[in-house]
Amino acid sequence: DTAVSQTPKYLVTQMGNDKSIKCEQNLGHDTMYWYKQDSKKFLKIMFSYNNKELIINETVPNRFSPKSPDKAHLNLHINSLELGDSAVYFCASSPRLVGAMNTEAFFGQGTRLTVV
Amino acid sequence: KQEVTQIPAALSVPEGENLVLNCSFTDSAIYNLQWFRQDPGKGLTSLLLIQSSQREQTSGRLNASLDKSSGRSTLYIAASQPGDSATYLCAVYNFNKFYFGSGTKLNVKP
């Protein structure tokens, strides 16, 4: 069974469109994250949620809106897509956030978004 | 703000060599450090997790060390194999998030 799963794996869309990426974890973790990996392979945090509550919003444009219907799911909706949004987006989860000494992260396989 | 640096950016070695990948971080107040492997077009696979109270962790041919006070970690790979070819990322956890280095791209030649 896949621990952290993202759909779709590939997404090609035109500028100006709105798209969503879904993420689900079956590890029973409290915390989920969205990371963006740019063309230079650098991974940067976008959002983190702890028990459905937004904890971190790392100066991401308002066009990006995460939604966590329950602690096992964290979806990412992107409005008015731009060329610069092309990247690989990774979802991740970890056991818990605050005071967590054993915060091992598990990552999904990534969603490669290409905006044309 | 935490910054993570990995050296070298790329490394090419013949099969069978032992090698060391380096990771340094600027803020020593970390909860833990995690090493990942990323194959081309794939996600991140967790290799080793070192908690802040630990100094090293071992898994098979991999050994990771942590020196919090100096802000350094090393990943030692023994008897490298072509299948070890991948990008290796280190990440430290503090301030409620993981901070990643830019990775070391390893190529092990048969």
GROMACS .gro file of C-alpha atoms in nm:
model
  226
    1ASP     CA    1   0.000   0.000   0.000
    2THR     CA    2   0.129   0.344  -0.091
    3ALA     CA    3   0.184   0.554   0.222
    4VAL     CA    4   0.151   0.899   0.062
    5SER     CA    5  -0.023   0.911  -0.273
    6GLN     CA    6  -0.070   1.207  -0.506
    7THR     CA    7  -0.286   1.243  -0.813
    8PRO     CA    8  -0.229   1.315  -1.089
    9LYS     CA    9   0.134   1.224  -1.148
   10TYR     CA   10   0.156   1.447  -1.454
   11LEU     CA   11  -0.046   1.757  -1.533
   12VAL     CA   12  -0.012   1.964  -1.850
   13THR     CA   13  -0.236   2.267  -1.876
   14GLN     CA   14  -0.263   2.607  -2.037
   15MET     CA   15  -0.194   2.940  -1.874
   16GLY     CA   16  -0.492   3.083  -1.695
   17ASN     CA   17  -0.652   2.750  -1.613
   18ASP     CA   18  -0.740   2.631  -1.263
   19LYS     CA   19  -0.620   2.290  -1.149
   20SER     CA   20  -0.610   2.074  -0.838
   21ILE     CA   21  -0.368   1.816  -0.703
   22LYS     CA   22  -0.488   1.564  -0.448
   23CYS     CA   23  -0.290   1.401  -0.169
   24GLU     CA   24  -0.380   1.126   0.071
   25GLN     CA   25  -0.179   0.953   0.344
   26ASN     CA   26  -0.269   0.626   0.514
   27LEU     CA   27  -0.006   0.648   0.786
   28GLY     CA   28  -0.229   0.804   1.050
   29HIS     CA   29  -0.004   1.111   1.060
   30ASP     CA   30  -0.122   1.442   1.203
   31THR     CA   31   0.082   1.670   0.980
   32MET     CA   32   0.088   1.713   0.604
   33TYR     CA   33   0.292   1.939   0.377
   34TRP     CA   34   0.317   2.070   0.025
   35TYR     CA   35   0.664   2.125  -0.117
   36LYS     CA   36   0.765   2.269  -0.452
   37GLN     CA   37   1.072   2.143  -0.636
   38ASP     CA   38   1.202   2.388  -0.893
   39SER     CA   39   1.404   2.324  -1.207
   40LYS     CA   40   1.724   2.322  -1.002
   41LYS     CA   41   1.580   2.042  -0.787
   42PHE     CA   42   1.559   2.265  -0.480
   43LEU     CA   43   1.273   2.171  -0.247
   44LYS     CA   44   1.092   2.450  -0.068
   45ILE     CA   45   0.803   2.437   0.178
   46MET     CA   46   0.475   2.588   0.065
   47PHE     CA   47   0.223   2.486   0.329
   48SER     CA   48   0.190   2.265   0.632
   49TYR     CA   49  -0.125   2.151   0.807
   50ASN     CA   50  -0.156   1.993   1.148
   51ASN     CA   51  -0.484   1.815   1.219
   52LYS     CA   52  -0.656   2.009   0.938
   53GLU     CA   53  -0.527   2.342   1.069
   54LEU     CA   54  -0.299   2.561   0.856
   55ILE     CA   55   0.033   2.605   1.035
   56ILE     CA   56   0.266   2.737   0.769
   57ASN     CA   57   0.196   2.947   0.461
   58GLU     CA   58   0.537   3.025   0.322
   59THR     CA   59   0.465   3.344   0.127
   60VAL     CA   60   0.291   3.155  -0.147
   61PRO     CA   61   0.075   3.357  -0.392
   62ASN     CA   62  -0.296   3.365  -0.312
   63ARG     CA   63  -0.360   3.172  -0.631
   64PHE     CA   64  -0.250   2.864  -0.436
   65SER     CA   65  -0.510   2.743  -0.189
   66PRO     CA   66  -0.464   2.427   0.015
   67LYS     CA   67  -0.760   2.244   0.161
   68SER     CA   68  -0.759   1.972   0.424
   69PRO     CA   69  -1.101   1.805   0.459
   70ASP     CA   70  -0.956   1.566   0.717
   71LYS     CA   71  -0.612   1.492   0.851
   72ALA     CA   72  -0.552   1.219   0.594
   73HIS     CA   73  -0.601   1.450   0.297
   74LEU     CA   74  -0.438   1.772   0.183
   75ASN     CA   75  -0.532   1.901  -0.160
   76LEU     CA   76  -0.377   2.190  -0.350
   77HIS     CA   77  -0.584   2.409  -0.577
   78ILE     CA   78  -0.414   2.653  -0.810
   79ASN     CA   79  -0.602   2.935  -0.983
   80SER     CA   80  -0.500   3.125  -1.295
   81LEU     CA   81  -0.194   2.912  -1.364
   82GLU     CA   82   0.121   3.090  -1.482
   83LEU     CA   83   0.426   2.963  -1.670
   84GLY     CA   84   0.635   3.003  -1.354
   85ASP     CA   85   0.416   2.756  -1.170
   86SER     CA   86   0.571   2.474  -1.372
   87ALA     CA   87   0.750   2.253  -1.122
   88VAL     CA   88   0.718   1.925  -0.937
   89TYR     CA   89   0.489   1.946  -0.635
   90PHE     CA   90   0.541   1.702  -0.353
   91CYS     CA   91   0.304   1.613  -0.075
   92ALA     CA   92   0.448   1.479   0.249
   93SER     CA   93   0.334   1.374   0.593
   94SER     CA   94   0.491   1.330   0.935
   95PRO     CA   95   0.365   1.194   1.268
   96ARG     CA   96   0.317   1.523   1.449
   97LEU     CA   97   0.435   1.878   1.454
   98VAL     CA   98   0.479   2.046   1.788
   99GLY     CA   99   0.750   1.908   2.012
  100ALA     CA  100   0.809   1.628   1.767
  101MET     CA  101   1.140   1.458   1.820
  102ASN     CA  102   1.073   1.175   1.578
  103THR     CA  103   0.935   1.373   1.290
  104GLU     CA  104   1.022   1.147   1.002
  105ALA     CA  105   0.880   1.270   0.674
  106PHE     CA  106   0.729   1.049   0.407
  107PHE     CA  107   0.689   1.188   0.059
  108GLY     CA  108   0.457   1.117  -0.228
  109GLN     CA  109   0.586   1.048  -0.578
  110GLY     CA  110   0.531   1.405  -0.690
  111THR     CA  111   0.310   1.578  -0.946
  112ARG     CA  112   0.491   1.724  -1.244
  113LEU     CA  113   0.298   2.034  -1.346
  114THR     CA  114   0.371   2.187  -1.684
  115VAL     CA  115   0.202   2.513  -1.778
  116VAL     CA  116   0.210   2.595  -2.149
  117LYS     CA  117   1.658   3.139   0.908
  118GLN     CA  118   1.785   2.787   0.851
  119GLU     CA  119   2.003   2.722   0.547
  120VAL     CA  120   2.119   2.379   0.439
  121THR     CA  121   2.417   2.324   0.210
  122GLN     CA  122   2.531   2.002   0.049
  123ILE     CA  123   2.876   1.939  -0.087
  124PRO     CA  124   2.968   1.823  -0.345
  125ALA     CA  125   2.688   1.907  -0.587
  126ALA     CA  126   2.786   1.611  -0.803
  127LEU     CA  127   3.008   1.310  -0.757
  128SER     CA  128   3.117   1.036  -0.995
  129VAL     CA  129   3.295   0.730  -0.862
  130PRO     CA  130   3.380   0.380  -0.984
  131GLU     CA  131   3.185   0.091  -0.846
  132GLY     CA  132   3.312  -0.044  -0.515
  133GLU     CA  133   3.441   0.283  -0.374
  134ASN     CA  134   3.346   0.410  -0.030
  135LEU     CA  135   3.222   0.768  -0.038
  136VAL     CA  136   3.108   1.050   0.187
  137LEU     CA  137   2.840   1.308   0.120
  138ASN     CA  138   2.834   1.623   0.330
  139CYS     CA  139   2.551   1.833   0.466
  140SER     CA  140   2.582   2.149   0.675
  141PHE     CA  141   2.317   2.366   0.838
  142THR     CA  142   2.331   2.710   0.993
  143ASP     CA  143   2.096   2.676   1.292
  144SER     CA  144   2.185   2.393   1.530
  145ALA     CA  145   1.846   2.398   1.707
  146ILE     CA  146   1.710   2.111   1.501
  147TYR     CA  147   1.479   1.830   1.606
  148ASN     CA  148   1.622   1.582   1.360
  149LEU     CA  149   1.800   1.534   1.031
  150GLN     CA  150   1.684   1.306   0.753
  151TRP     CA  151   1.865   1.175   0.447
  152PHE     CA  152   1.665   1.100   0.132
  153ARG     CA  153   1.732   0.951  -0.204
  154GLN     CA  154   1.563   1.079  -0.519
  155ASP     CA  155   1.579   0.888  -0.846
  156PRO     CA  156   1.516   1.080  -1.171
  157GLY     CA  157   1.148   1.161  -1.212
  158LYS     CA  158   1.063   0.993  -0.883
  159GLY     CA  159   0.968   1.091  -0.532
  160LEU     CA  160   1.185   1.101  -0.222
  161THR     CA  161   1.274   0.782  -0.042
  162SER     CA  162   1.374   0.813   0.322
  163LEU     CA  163   1.710   0.654   0.394
  164LEU     CA  164   1.799   0.746   0.750
  165LEU     CA  165   1.656   0.961   1.028
  166ILE     CA  166   1.885   1.091   1.302
  167GLN     CA  167   1.718   1.247   1.604
  168SER     CA  168   1.886   1.548   1.760
  169SER     CA  169   1.998   1.342   2.060
  170GLN     CA  170   2.169   1.082   1.841
  171ARG     CA  171   2.508   1.095   1.677
  172GLU     CA  172   2.465   0.835   1.406
  173GLN     CA  173   2.236   0.587   1.238
  174THR     CA  174   2.315   0.287   1.021
  175SER     CA  175   2.117   0.098   0.763
  176GLY     CA  176   2.295  -0.164   0.557
  177ARG     CA  177   2.579   0.001   0.367
  178LEU     CA  178   2.469   0.347   0.477
  179ASN     CA  179   2.588   0.530   0.785
  180ALA     CA  180   2.483   0.882   0.872
  181SER     CA  181   2.642   1.094   1.143
  182LEU     CA  182   2.525   1.413   1.306
  183ASP     CA  183   2.724   1.680   1.486
  184LYS     CA  184   2.468   1.935   1.595
  185SER     CA  185   2.713   2.173   1.757
  186SER     CA  186   2.909   2.218   1.437
  187GLY     CA  187   2.601   2.199   1.214
  188ARG     CA  188   2.721   1.905   1.009
  189SER     CA  189   2.607   1.565   0.893
  190THR     CA  190   2.773   1.310   0.670
  191LEU     CA  191   2.630   1.019   0.478
  192TYR     CA  192   2.879   0.738   0.429
  193ILE     CA  193   2.811   0.483   0.156
  194ALA     CA  194   3.023   0.171   0.168
  195ALA     CA  195   3.110  -0.038  -0.136
  196SER     CA  196   2.911   0.174  -0.378
  197GLN     CA  197   2.707   0.009  -0.653
  198PRO     CA  198   2.562   0.140  -0.981
  199GLY     CA  199   2.218   0.110  -0.822
  200ASP     CA  200   2.322   0.377  -0.571
  201SER     CA  201   2.321   0.635  -0.851
  202ALA     CA  202   2.067   0.900  -0.756
  203THR     CA  203   2.042   1.243  -0.597
  204TYR     CA  204   2.088   1.242  -0.221
  205LEU     CA  205   1.912   1.510  -0.019
  206CYS     CA  206   1.950   1.601   0.344
  207ALA     CA  207   1.678   1.781   0.535
  208VAL     CA  208   1.673   1.925   0.885
  209TYR     CA  209   1.357   1.974   1.087
  210ASN     CA  210   1.298   2.284   1.298
  211PHE     CA  211   1.057   2.574   1.306
  212ASN     CA  212   0.779   2.328   1.215
  213LYS     CA  213   0.915   2.243   0.872
  214PHE     CA  214   1.182   2.057   0.684
  215TYR     CA  215   1.463   2.255   0.524
  216PHE     CA  216   1.633   2.086   0.233
  217GLY     CA  217   1.976   2.110   0.082
  218SER     CA  218   2.009   2.124  -0.296
  219GLY     CA  219   2.135   1.767  -0.310
  220THR     CA  220   2.437   1.570  -0.425
  221LYS     CA  221   2.397   1.392  -0.757
  222LEU     CA  222   2.585   1.063  -0.735
  223ASN     CA  223   2.689   0.856  -1.033
  224VAL     CA  224   2.845   0.516  -0.966
  225LYS     CA  225   3.013   0.380  -1.277
  226PRO     CA  226   3.018   0.004  -1.341
   0.00000   0.00000   0.00000
